[in-house]
Amino acid sequence: MTSSAPHGTYDFVIAANRLPVDQQVQPDGSTAWKTSPGGLVTAMESVMKGREAAWVGWAGVAGEAPEPFDDDTLRLHPVPLSTEEHNEYYEGFSNDTLWPLYHDVIVPPTFHRTWWAAYRRVNERFAEAVCEVAAEGATVWIHDYQLQLVPAMVRDRRPDLRIGWFDHIPFPPVELFAQLPWRAQILRGLLGADFLGFQRADDARNFARSCRAVLGATAKGEKVEWAGSDDGRIGAAPRTVRAAAVPISIDASGFRELADSPAVRERAQAIRASLGDPEVVLLGVDRLDYTKGIRHRLRAIGELLEEGSIAPPQVTFVQVATPSRERVEAYRMLREQIEGTVGRINGDFSHLGDTAVHYLHQSYGREEMAALFQVADVMLVTPLRDGMNLVAKEYVTARHDGKGALVLSEFTGAAEEMRNHVYLCNPHDITGLKETILRAINDNPEEKERRMKALRRRVRTHDVQAWASAFLSALASAPERPTRKEVR
Ligand code: ADQ
C-alpha cells in the first residue's frame, strides 16, 4: 500500500511518553544522555535485535527538543513539549484526568477542555514523529494511556504500518469510562491499532464493552468491529481489531542475577542489622500514589500495633514511598496524610531505638531494592487498583533463598497470575487485611517455601522477554490470534 506522507528508514518503532534516557549534567558542566534502566528497555532490547529500531518520546526537559541521536543501536527521536504542554497534557490530562478515571475513580478525575486540547495536540506531534521515522510497512508499538489517540492518527497518515498499543494501566468498566467527555474520540483513537494489548482479560473486555456502548461497535470474543463514520474526523475508517490480555513482566534473569550477587546479599544483612535484627520485617515499596493502598495498609499496621499483635523490636514495618507527581494536588494531599499517619503511629508505638514504622520517601538503585526485598519476611503489595504491579514479581525473583511471603491485593493485574500462591487480600477490608498479614507472618516455613517456589517458577517462565514476543506475535497476526507456531 502507498501513502503520501514521507517515510523514514526504521522498520521497528516504539512510541512512549518518555525516551529511555535521562539528561545528566557532567562535572565539567556539559550534558550527556544516560540510559534509564528499566524493564521496558530490557524487553525492547530483546525484540529489537537485528532490526533497525527507533524510539519516539519526550526527553524529559521542557522546551526545544534535542536533535535525534543514536544510543548504541537504537535511534532516539525526541518529541518537544513546552512547559505548558507538560502541565496540561502530562500532569493534567494524563495524570489528573485519565489516571484517576482508569483506576476506579479512587479520587475524582478533573475534566478540563484546555487539557484535552493539549493532549490532542501532543498526540498529533507524536504521530507525526512516528510517521517520520517509520519505514514502509514498519511495525509500530505505542505505549500507554498518554498516547491513546496516536494509533488512529498514525493510521490516517500511514495505512501501510502495522500498529500495536499496550495499556500498562487498567482499562475501566464502561460505567466509569462513560464519564469522560471525550470517550468516543479516545476509543476511535485506539481502534486505529491492529492489536490492543491489556494486562488482564477483564481490561480487554472493558475496552470491547466500551466500544459497543459508546460507538455501537460489535464485539465477539476478542475481536472488535467498527463500521466507521463518515464525519471525516480522526479514525473515521471502518476497523476490525483484536483486544486481548498480554500481561507484562520483569527481566527475571537479570534481576535474579543481581539479587544473587555477593554485594546484594551483604547489603541485605547490613540492612537487617541496622533495623536491629528484628524477627519479622514487613515491607511496602510503592510510588507514593493513591492507587497503591498505602493509607489502608498503614491503618491495618496501626491497628495490629494497637492490639499488640505485632510490636517493635520483634516486628518492624518498612515503607518505601517513591516520590511521584508532586505537582498534582491529589498527590500532595496524599503525602501529607501518609506522613501524618506515620508520625502518629510512631509517636504511639515506637520506643527509643525501636521504630514501629520506617518511612523512606526516596528513590533507590536496583541493588538496594533487591537487598530490601531479601530483608522482607513479608512483602505487602496491597493496591486498591494496579495495572500489573511489578514490585510483586521483583520480590519473588529476589528471594533466591526460597523464603518470604507475599501479601497481594486481588485488585492488581499480578493477582491474575499469582493468586493461588500468594496471601491474597482485599485491601478495603481492614479486618481481613490484618488477618492476612498475621497469617503470612505465622504460616509454617514449609508452606511458605512451597508457595514461593511456585511464584518464582511463574515469573521465571513468564518474563518480560516472553511478554514482548507474545505481544509482537499477536500484533503480526491481528486481528486473528497467532497460531501456536507463530508464537515465538
Ligand atoms: P507503576 O505504577 O510505577 O507502573 P510498578 O509496576 O510497581 O508500578 O513498577 C514500579 C517500578 O518502580 C518497580 O520496578 C519498582 O522496583 C520501582 N520502584 C518503586 N519504588 C522505587 C524506589 N523507591 N526506588 C527505586 N525504584 C523503585 C505502571 C502501572 C503498573 C504496571 C507497570 C508496568 O501502574 O500497574 O505494572 O506500569 O506495566
Coordinates of C-alpha atoms and ligand atoms in Angstrom, one line a residue:
M1 CA 0.0 0.0 0.0
T2 CA 1.3 3.5 -0.7
S3 CA 0.6 6.8 1.0
S4 CA 1.6 10.4 0.6
A5 CA 3.4 11.0 3.9
P6 CA 7.2 10.9 3.8
H7 CA 8.7 7.6 5.0
G8 CA 11.7 7.0 7.3
T9 CA 14.0 4.1 7.4
Y10 CA 13.2 2.3 10.7
D11 CA 11.3 -1.0 10.5
F12 CA 10.5 -1.1 14.2
V13 CA 9.3 2.0 16.0
I14 CA 8.4 2.4 19.7
A15 CA 6.4 5.4 20.9
A16 CA 6.2 6.0 24.7
N17 CA 5.7 9.2 26.7
R18 CA 9.4 9.1 27.8
L19 CA 12.5 8.2 25.9
P20 CA 14.5 5.6 27.8
V21 CA 17.3 8.1 28.6
D22 CA 17.9 10.9 31.1
Q23 CA 20.0 14.0 30.5
Q24 CA 22.7 14.3 33.1
V25 CA 25.0 17.2 33.9
Q26 CA 28.7 16.2 33.8
P27 CA 31.3 17.5 36.3
D28 CA 32.6 19.9 33.6
G29 CA 29.0 21.4 33.2
S30 CA 28.3 19.7 29.8
T31 CA 25.3 17.4 29.5
A32 CA 25.2 13.7 28.4
W33 CA 22.5 11.1 27.9
K34 CA 22.3 8.1 30.2
T35 CA 20.1 5.1 29.5
S36 CA 17.5 4.8 32.3
P37 CA 17.4 1.2 33.5
G38 CA 14.0 -0.4 33.4
G39 CA 12.1 -3.5 32.3
L40 CA 10.7 -1.9 29.2
V41 CA 14.2 -1.1 27.9
T42 CA 15.4 -4.6 28.5
A43 CA 12.3 -6.1 26.9
M44 CA 12.7 -3.9 23.8
E45 CA 16.4 -4.8 23.6
S46 CA 15.4 -8.5 23.3
V47 CA 13.0 -7.8 20.4
M48 CA 15.0 -5.1 18.6
K49 CA 17.9 -7.4 17.9
G50 CA 18.6 -7.4 14.1
R51 CA 16.1 -4.7 13.4
E52 CA 16.5 -1.0 12.5
A53 CA 14.7 0.4 15.6
A54 CA 13.7 3.9 16.7
W55 CA 12.2 5.1 19.9
V56 CA 10.0 8.2 19.8
G57 CA 9.4 10.0 23.2
W58 CA 9.8 13.1 25.3
A59 CA 13.4 13.6 26.5
G60 CA 12.3 14.9 30.0
V61 CA 13.3 18.5 29.6
A62 CA 10.6 21.1 28.6
G63 CA 11.4 23.4 25.7
E64 CA 13.2 22.7 22.5
A65 CA 13.9 19.0 21.9
P66 CA 17.4 17.8 21.2
E67 CA 18.1 16.6 17.6
P68 CA 17.5 12.8 17.1
F69 CA 20.6 10.8 18.1
D70 CA 21.8 7.2 18.3
D71 CA 22.2 5.3 21.6
D72 CA 24.1 2.2 20.8
T73 CA 22.0 0.6 18.0
L74 CA 18.8 2.5 18.9
R75 CA 17.7 5.7 17.2
L76 CA 16.3 8.1 19.8
H77 CA 13.8 10.6 18.4
P78 CA 12.9 13.3 20.9
V79 CA 9.4 15.0 20.8
P80 CA 9.4 18.5 22.2
L81 CA 7.0 19.6 25.0
S82 CA 6.6 23.1 26.2
T83 CA 6.3 23.7 29.9
E84 CA 2.6 24.5 29.4
E85 CA 2.1 21.3 27.4
H86 CA 3.8 19.3 30.1
N87 CA 1.4 20.8 32.6
E88 CA -1.7 20.2 30.5
Y89 CA -1.1 17.1 28.5
Y90 CA 1.0 15.1 31.1
E91 CA 0.3 16.3 34.6
G92 CA -3.2 17.4 33.7
F93 CA -5.0 15.2 31.2
S94 CA -2.8 12.1 31.6
N95 CA -2.3 12.1 35.4
D96 CA -5.3 14.0 36.8
T97 CA -8.0 13.0 34.2
L98 CA -7.2 9.6 32.8
W99 CA -5.2 8.1 35.7
P100 CA -7.9 8.5 38.4
L101 CA -10.7 7.6 35.9
Y102 CA -8.9 4.4 34.8
H103 CA -8.2 3.5 38.5
D104 CA -11.8 3.2 39.7
V105 CA -12.1 7.0 40.4
I106 CA -10.3 6.5 43.8
V107 CA -10.0 10.2 43.6
P108 CA -12.3 12.2 41.3
P109 CA -10.9 12.9 37.8
T110 CA -10.6 16.5 36.7
F111 CA -12.1 17.4 33.3
H112 CA -10.7 20.5 31.6
R113 CA -11.2 21.2 27.9
T114 CA -7.9 23.0 27.7
W115 CA -6.1 19.9 28.9
W116 CA -7.9 17.8 26.3
A117 CA -6.8 20.2 23.6
A118 CA -3.2 19.9 24.7
Y119 CA -3.5 16.1 24.9
R120 CA -4.7 16.0 21.3
R121 CA -2.0 18.4 20.1
V122 CA 0.8 16.4 21.8
N123 CA -0.6 13.1 20.5
E124 CA -0.6 14.6 17.0
R125 CA 3.0 15.5 17.4
F126 CA 3.9 12.0 18.5
A127 CA 2.0 10.6 15.5
E128 CA 3.9 12.9 13.1
A129 CA 7.2 11.8 14.6
V130 CA 6.3 8.1 14.3
C131 CA 5.4 8.6 10.6
E132 CA 8.7 10.5 10.0
V133 CA 10.9 7.7 11.2
A134 CA 8.8 4.6 10.2
A135 CA 9.9 2.7 7.0
E136 CA 7.3 1.4 4.6
G137 CA 5.4 -1.5 6.2
A138 CA 7.1 -1.0 9.6
T139 CA 5.9 -2.3 12.9
V140 CA 4.9 0.4 15.4
W141 CA 4.4 -0.3 19.1
I142 CA 2.7 2.5 21.0
H143 CA 2.7 2.5 24.9
D144 CA 0.2 3.5 27.4
Y145 CA -2.6 5.9 28.3
Q146 CA -0.7 9.1 27.4
L147 CA -0.8 8.2 23.7
Q148 CA -4.3 6.8 23.1
L149 CA -5.0 8.9 20.0
V150 CA -1.7 8.1 18.3
P151 CA -2.9 4.8 16.8
A152 CA -5.6 6.4 14.6
M153 CA -3.5 9.5 14.0
V154 CA -0.7 7.3 12.6
R155 CA -3.1 5.1 10.6
D156 CA -4.8 8.1 8.9
R157 CA -1.4 9.2 7.7
R158 CA 0.3 5.9 7.1
P159 CA -2.1 3.0 6.4
D160 CA 0.9 0.8 5.4
L161 CA 2.1 0.4 9.0
R162 CA 1.3 -2.4 11.5
I163 CA 0.2 -0.7 14.7
G164 CA 0.0 -2.1 18.2
W165 CA -0.8 -0.4 21.5
F166 CA -0.2 -1.7 25.0
D167 CA -2.1 -0.4 28.1
H168 CA 0.1 -0.5 31.2
I169 CA -2.7 0.5 33.5
P170 CA -6.3 -0.9 33.9
F171 CA -9.0 -0.2 31.4
P172 CA -12.0 0.9 33.4
P173 CA -15.5 -0.6 33.2
V174 CA -17.8 1.3 30.7
E175 CA -19.9 2.7 33.6
L176 CA -16.8 4.7 34.7
F177 CA -15.2 5.3 31.3
A178 CA -18.5 6.8 30.0
Q179 CA -17.9 9.8 32.3
L180 CA -15.2 11.0 30.0
P181 CA -16.4 13.8 27.8
W182 CA -14.1 12.7 25.1
R183 CA -14.8 9.0 25.3
A184 CA -15.7 8.5 21.7
Q185 CA -12.5 10.2 20.5
I186 CA -10.4 8.0 22.8
L187 CA -12.0 4.8 21.5
R188 CA -11.6 5.9 17.9
G189 CA -8.0 6.7 18.6
L190 CA -7.3 3.3 20.0
L191 CA -9.2 1.5 17.2
G192 CA -6.5 2.8 14.8
A193 CA -4.3 -0.1 16.1
D194 CA -4.4 -3.6 14.7
F195 CA -3.8 -5.1 18.1
L196 CA -4.5 -3.7 21.6
G197 CA -2.7 -5.4 24.5
F198 CA -4.0 -5.2 28.1
Q199 CA -2.7 -6.5 31.4
R200 CA -5.8 -8.6 32.1
A201 CA -8.6 -10.2 30.0
D202 CA -11.1 -8.1 32.1
D203 CA -9.4 -4.9 30.8
A204 CA -9.7 -6.1 27.2
R205 CA -13.4 -6.9 27.8
N206 CA -13.9 -3.5 29.4
F207 CA -12.5 -1.9 26.3
A208 CA -14.7 -4.0 24.0
R209 CA -17.8 -3.2 26.0
S210 CA -17.0 0.5 25.8
C211 CA -16.7 0.3 22.0
R212 CA -20.1 -1.4 21.9
A213 CA -21.8 1.0 24.2
V214 CA -20.1 4.3 23.1
L215 CA -19.5 3.7 19.4
G216 CA -22.1 1.0 18.6
A217 CA -19.3 -1.4 17.5
T218 CA -19.8 -5.2 17.6
A219 CA -17.6 -7.2 19.9
K220 CA -17.3 -11.0 19.5
G221 CA -14.7 -12.8 21.6
E222 CA -11.5 -10.8 21.4
K223 CA -12.5 -9.1 18.1
V224 CA -14.0 -5.6 17.9
E225 CA -15.6 -4.5 14.6
W226 CA -16.5 -0.9 14.0
A227 CA -18.3 0.2 10.8
G228 CA -16.6 3.6 10.8
S229 CA -18.1 7.0 10.4
D230 CA -18.4 9.5 7.6
D231 CA -17.8 12.5 9.7
G232 CA -14.2 12.9 8.4
R233 CA -12.8 13.1 11.9
I234 CA -9.7 11.2 13.2
G235 CA -10.2 7.5 13.0
A236 CA -13.2 7.5 10.7
A237 CA -12.4 4.4 8.7
P238 CA -14.1 1.0 9.4
R239 CA -11.9 -1.2 11.6
T240 CA -11.6 -4.8 12.8
V241 CA -9.1 -5.1 15.7
R242 CA -8.2 -7.7 18.3
A243 CA -8.1 -6.7 22.0
A244 CA -6.5 -9.3 24.4
A245 CA -4.5 -9.8 27.6
V246 CA -0.7 -9.9 27.4
P247 CA 0.4 -9.5 31.0
I248 CA 3.7 -7.6 31.4
S249 CA 6.6 -8.9 33.5
I250 CA 10.1 -8.2 34.6
D251 CA 13.6 -9.1 33.3
A252 CA 13.6 -12.1 35.6
S253 CA 17.1 -13.5 34.8
G254 CA 18.7 -10.0 35.0
F255 CA 17.1 -9.3 38.4
R256 CA 17.8 -12.8 39.7
E257 CA 21.5 -12.4 38.8
L258 CA 21.7 -9.1 40.5
A259 CA 19.9 -10.3 43.6
D260 CA 22.2 -13.3 43.8
S261 CA 25.4 -11.2 43.8
P262 CA 27.5 -11.2 47.0
A263 CA 27.3 -7.4 47.2
V264 CA 23.5 -7.5 47.4
R265 CA 23.5 -10.4 49.9
E266 CA 25.9 -8.5 52.1
R267 CA 23.8 -5.3 51.8
A268 CA 20.7 -7.3 52.9
Q269 CA 22.5 -8.5 56.0
A270 CA 23.6 -4.9 56.8
I271 CA 20.1 -3.6 56.4
R272 CA 18.7 -6.2 58.7
A273 CA 21.3 -5.4 61.3
S274 CA 20.7 -1.7 61.0
L275 CA 17.0 -2.4 61.7
G276 CA 18.1 -4.1 65.0
D277 CA 17.8 -7.7 63.7
P278 CA 14.1 -8.0 64.1
E279 CA 12.4 -11.4 63.9
V280 CA 10.0 -10.2 61.2
V281 CA 10.4 -7.4 58.7
L282 CA 7.3 -6.2 56.9
L283 CA 8.0 -4.2 53.7
G284 CA 6.0 -2.0 51.3
V285 CA 7.5 -0.4 48.2
D286 CA 5.4 1.8 46.1
R287 CA 5.3 5.0 44.2
L288 CA 3.6 7.5 46.5
D289 CA 0.2 7.1 44.7
Y290 CA -3.3 6.9 46.0
T291 CA -3.9 3.8 43.9
K292 CA -1.3 1.8 45.9
G293 CA -3.4 1.5 49.1
I294 CA -0.7 2.8 51.4
R295 CA -3.2 4.5 53.7
H296 CA -5.2 1.3 54.1
R297 CA -2.0 -0.6 54.8
L298 CA -1.0 1.8 57.5
R299 CA -4.4 1.6 59.0
A300 CA -4.0 -2.2 59.3
I301 CA -0.5 -1.9 60.7
G302 CA -1.6 0.8 63.2
E303 CA -4.4 -1.5 64.5
L304 CA -2.1 -4.5 64.7
L305 CA 0.3 -2.4 66.8
E306 CA -2.6 -1.1 69.0
E307 CA -3.9 -4.6 69.7
G308 CA -0.4 -5.8 70.4
S309 CA -0.5 -8.5 67.7
I310 CA 2.8 -7.0 66.4
A311 CA 5.3 -4.8 68.3
P312 CA 8.8 -3.5 67.7
P313 CA 11.6 -4.5 68.1
Q314 CA 10.4 -8.1 67.2
V315 CA 8.3 -6.9 64.2
T316 CA 9.1 -3.8 62.2
F317 CA 7.5 -2.2 59.1
V318 CA 9.5 -0.5 56.4
Q319 CA 7.6 1.6 53.9
V320 CA 9.4 2.9 50.9
A321 CA 7.3 5.6 49.2
T322 CA 8.9 6.8 46.0
P323 CA 8.4 10.5 45.3
S324 CA 5.8 10.8 42.5
R325 CA 3.8 13.5 40.6
E326 CA 4.4 16.1 43.3
R327 CA 2.9 19.0 41.4
V328 CA -0.5 17.3 41.2
E329 CA -2.7 18.4 44.2
A330 CA -4.1 14.9 45.0
Y331 CA -0.5 13.6 45.4
R332 CA 0.5 16.5 47.7
M333 CA -2.5 15.8 49.9
L334 CA -1.8 12.1 50.0
R335 CA 1.7 12.7 51.1
E336 CA 0.6 14.9 53.9
Q337 CA -1.9 12.3 55.1
I338 CA 0.5 9.4 54.9
E339 CA 3.3 11.3 56.7
G340 CA 0.8 12.4 59.4
T341 CA -0.3 8.9 59.9
V342 CA 3.3 7.5 60.1
G343 CA 4.1 10.2 62.6
R344 CA 1.1 9.3 64.8
I345 CA 1.9 5.6 64.7
N346 CA 5.5 6.1 65.6
G347 CA 4.6 8.6 68.3
D348 CA 2.3 6.0 69.9
F349 CA 4.2 2.7 69.3
S350 CA 7.9 3.4 68.8
H351 CA 10.4 3.3 71.7
L352 CA 13.8 4.9 71.8
G353 CA 15.9 2.7 69.4
D354 CA 12.8 0.6 68.3
T355 CA 10.9 2.2 65.4
A356 CA 7.5 0.8 64.6
V357 CA 7.4 2.2 61.0
H358 CA 10.5 3.1 59.0
Y359 CA 9.3 5.5 56.3
L360 CA 11.5 6.4 53.4
H361 CA 10.4 8.9 50.8
Q362 CA 13.3 8.2 48.4
S363 CA 14.4 6.5 45.2
Y364 CA 16.9 3.7 45.2
G365 CA 19.1 1.9 42.8
R366 CA 18.3 -1.7 41.6
E367 CA 20.8 -3.2 44.0
E368 CA 19.3 -1.5 47.1
M369 CA 15.8 -2.6 46.0
A370 CA 17.0 -6.2 45.6
A371 CA 18.6 -6.1 49.1
L372 CA 15.5 -4.7 50.6
F373 CA 13.4 -7.4 49.1
Q374 CA 15.7 -10.0 50.6
V375 CA 15.2 -8.5 54.0
A376 CA 11.4 -8.6 53.8
D377 CA 9.9 -11.6 55.6
V378 CA 6.5 -10.4 54.4
M379 CA 6.0 -8.2 51.4
L380 CA 2.9 -6.1 51.5
V381 CA 1.6 -5.3 47.9
T382 CA -1.9 -4.0 48.6
P383 CA -3.0 -1.6 45.9
L384 CA -6.7 -0.6 45.6
R385 CA -6.1 -0.9 41.8
D386 CA -3.0 -1.6 39.8
G387 CA -2.5 -2.5 36.1
M388 CA 0.1 -5.2 37.0
N389 CA 2.4 -4.3 39.9
L390 CA 6.0 -5.3 39.0
V391 CA 7.1 -5.0 42.7
A392 CA 5.3 -8.3 43.4
K393 CA 7.3 -10.0 40.6
E394 CA 10.6 -8.4 41.6
Y395 CA 10.1 -9.5 45.2
V396 CA 9.7 -13.2 44.5
T397 CA 12.5 -13.1 41.9
A398 CA 14.9 -11.6 44.6
R399 CA 14.1 -14.4 47.0
H400 CA 16.8 -16.9 45.9
D401 CA 16.7 -18.4 49.4
G402 CA 13.1 -19.5 48.7
K403 CA 11.9 -17.8 51.9
G404 CA 9.5 -14.9 52.4
A405 CA 5.8 -14.4 51.9
L406 CA 3.8 -12.2 49.5
V407 CA 0.6 -10.5 50.6
L408 CA -1.1 -9.4 47.4
S409 CA -4.2 -7.4 46.6
E410 CA -6.8 -9.1 44.4
F411 CA -7.1 -5.7 42.6
T412 CA -3.7 -6.0 40.9
G413 CA -3.0 -7.5 37.5
A414 CA -0.4 -9.6 39.2
A415 CA -3.1 -11.4 41.2
E416 CA -4.4 -13.0 38.0
E417 CA -1.2 -15.0 37.6
M418 CA -0.2 -15.3 41.3
R419 CA -3.4 -15.7 43.2
N420 CA -3.0 -19.4 44.1
H421 CA 0.3 -19.0 45.9
V422 CA 0.2 -15.5 47.5
Y423 CA -1.6 -14.4 50.6
L424 CA -4.5 -12.8 48.8
C425 CA -6.2 -9.8 50.3
N426 CA -9.0 -7.3 49.7
P427 CA -7.2 -4.0 50.9
H428 CA -10.6 -2.3 51.6
D429 CA -11.3 -5.0 54.3
I430 CA -9.1 -3.8 57.1
T431 CA -10.0 -6.7 59.4
G432 CA -9.3 -9.2 56.6
L433 CA -6.1 -7.5 55.7
K434 CA -4.9 -7.7 59.3
E435 CA -5.7 -11.4 59.4
T436 CA -3.9 -12.0 56.1
I437 CA -0.8 -10.2 57.4
L438 CA -0.7 -12.3 60.5
R439 CA -1.3 -15.4 58.5
A440 CA 1.7 -14.5 56.3
I441 CA 3.8 -13.9 59.3
N442 CA 2.8 -17.1 61.2
D443 CA 2.3 -19.7 58.5
N444 CA 4.7 -22.6 58.7
P445 CA 8.0 -22.3 56.8
E446 CA 7.4 -25.4 54.6
E447 CA 4.1 -23.9 53.3
K448 CA 5.8 -20.5 52.7
E449 CA 8.6 -22.2 50.7
R450 CA 6.2 -24.2 48.7
R451 CA 4.3 -21.0 47.7
M452 CA 7.5 -19.1 47.0
K453 CA 8.8 -21.9 44.7
A454 CA 5.7 -21.8 42.6
L455 CA 5.7 -18.0 42.4
R456 CA 9.4 -17.9 41.4
R457 CA 8.7 -20.5 38.7
R458 CA 5.8 -18.5 37.3
V459 CA 7.9 -15.3 36.9
R460 CA 10.9 -17.1 35.5
T461 CA 8.9 -18.7 32.7
H462 CA 6.7 -15.6 32.1
D463 CA 9.4 -12.8 31.9
V464 CA 9.5 -9.5 30.1
Q465 CA 11.1 -11.0 27.0
A466 CA 8.3 -13.6 26.7
W467 CA 5.8 -10.7 27.1
A468 CA 7.4 -8.7 24.3
S469 CA 7.5 -11.6 21.9
A470 CA 3.9 -12.6 22.7
F471 CA 2.8 -9.0 22.0
L472 CA 4.6 -8.9 18.7
S473 CA 3.3 -12.2 17.6
A474 CA -0.2 -11.1 18.4
L475 CA 0.4 -7.8 16.5
A476 CA 1.7 -9.6 13.4
S477 CA -1.3 -11.9 13.1
A478 CA -4.0 -9.4 14.2
P479 CA -7.0 -9.3 14.0
E480 CA -6.6 -13.1 14.1
R481 CA -4.9 -14.9 17.0
P482 CA -1.4 -16.1 16.3
T483 CA -1.2 -19.8 15.7
R484 CA 0.9 -21.8 18.1
K485 CA 3.8 -21.9 15.6
E486 CA 3.7 -18.1 15.2
V487 CA 4.1 -17.5 19.0
R488 CA 7.9 -17.1 19.3
Ligands
ADQ1 P1 3.9 1.7 38.4 O1 2.6 2.2 38.9 O2 5.1 2.6 38.5 O3 3.8 1.2 36.9 P2 5.0 -1.0 39.3 O4 4.6 -1.9 38.3 O5 5.0 -1.5 40.7 O6 4.2 0.4 39.3 O7 6.5 -0.5 39.0 C1 7.3 0.3 39.8 C2 8.7 0.1 39.5 O8 9.5 1.1 40.2 C3 9.3 -1.2 40.0 O9 10.2 -1.7 39.1 C4 10.0 -0.8 41.3 O10 11.1 -1.7 41.7 C5 10.4 0.6 41.1 N1 10.5 1.3 42.3 C6 9.5 1.5 43.2 N2 9.9 2.3 44.2 C7 11.2 2.6 44.0 C8 12.2 3.3 44.7 N3 11.9 4.0 45.8 N4 13.4 3.4 44.2 C9 13.7 2.8 43.0 N5 12.8 2.1 42.3 C10 11.6 2.0 42.8 C11 2.8 1.2 35.9 C12 1.5 0.6 36.3 C13 1.7 -0.8 36.9 C14 2.4 -1.7 35.8 C15 3.7 -1.0 35.3 C16 4.3 -1.8 34.1 O11 0.8 1.4 37.2 O12 0.4 -1.4 37.2 O13 2.8 -2.9 36.5 O14 3.4 0.3 34.8 O15 3.3 -2.0 33.1

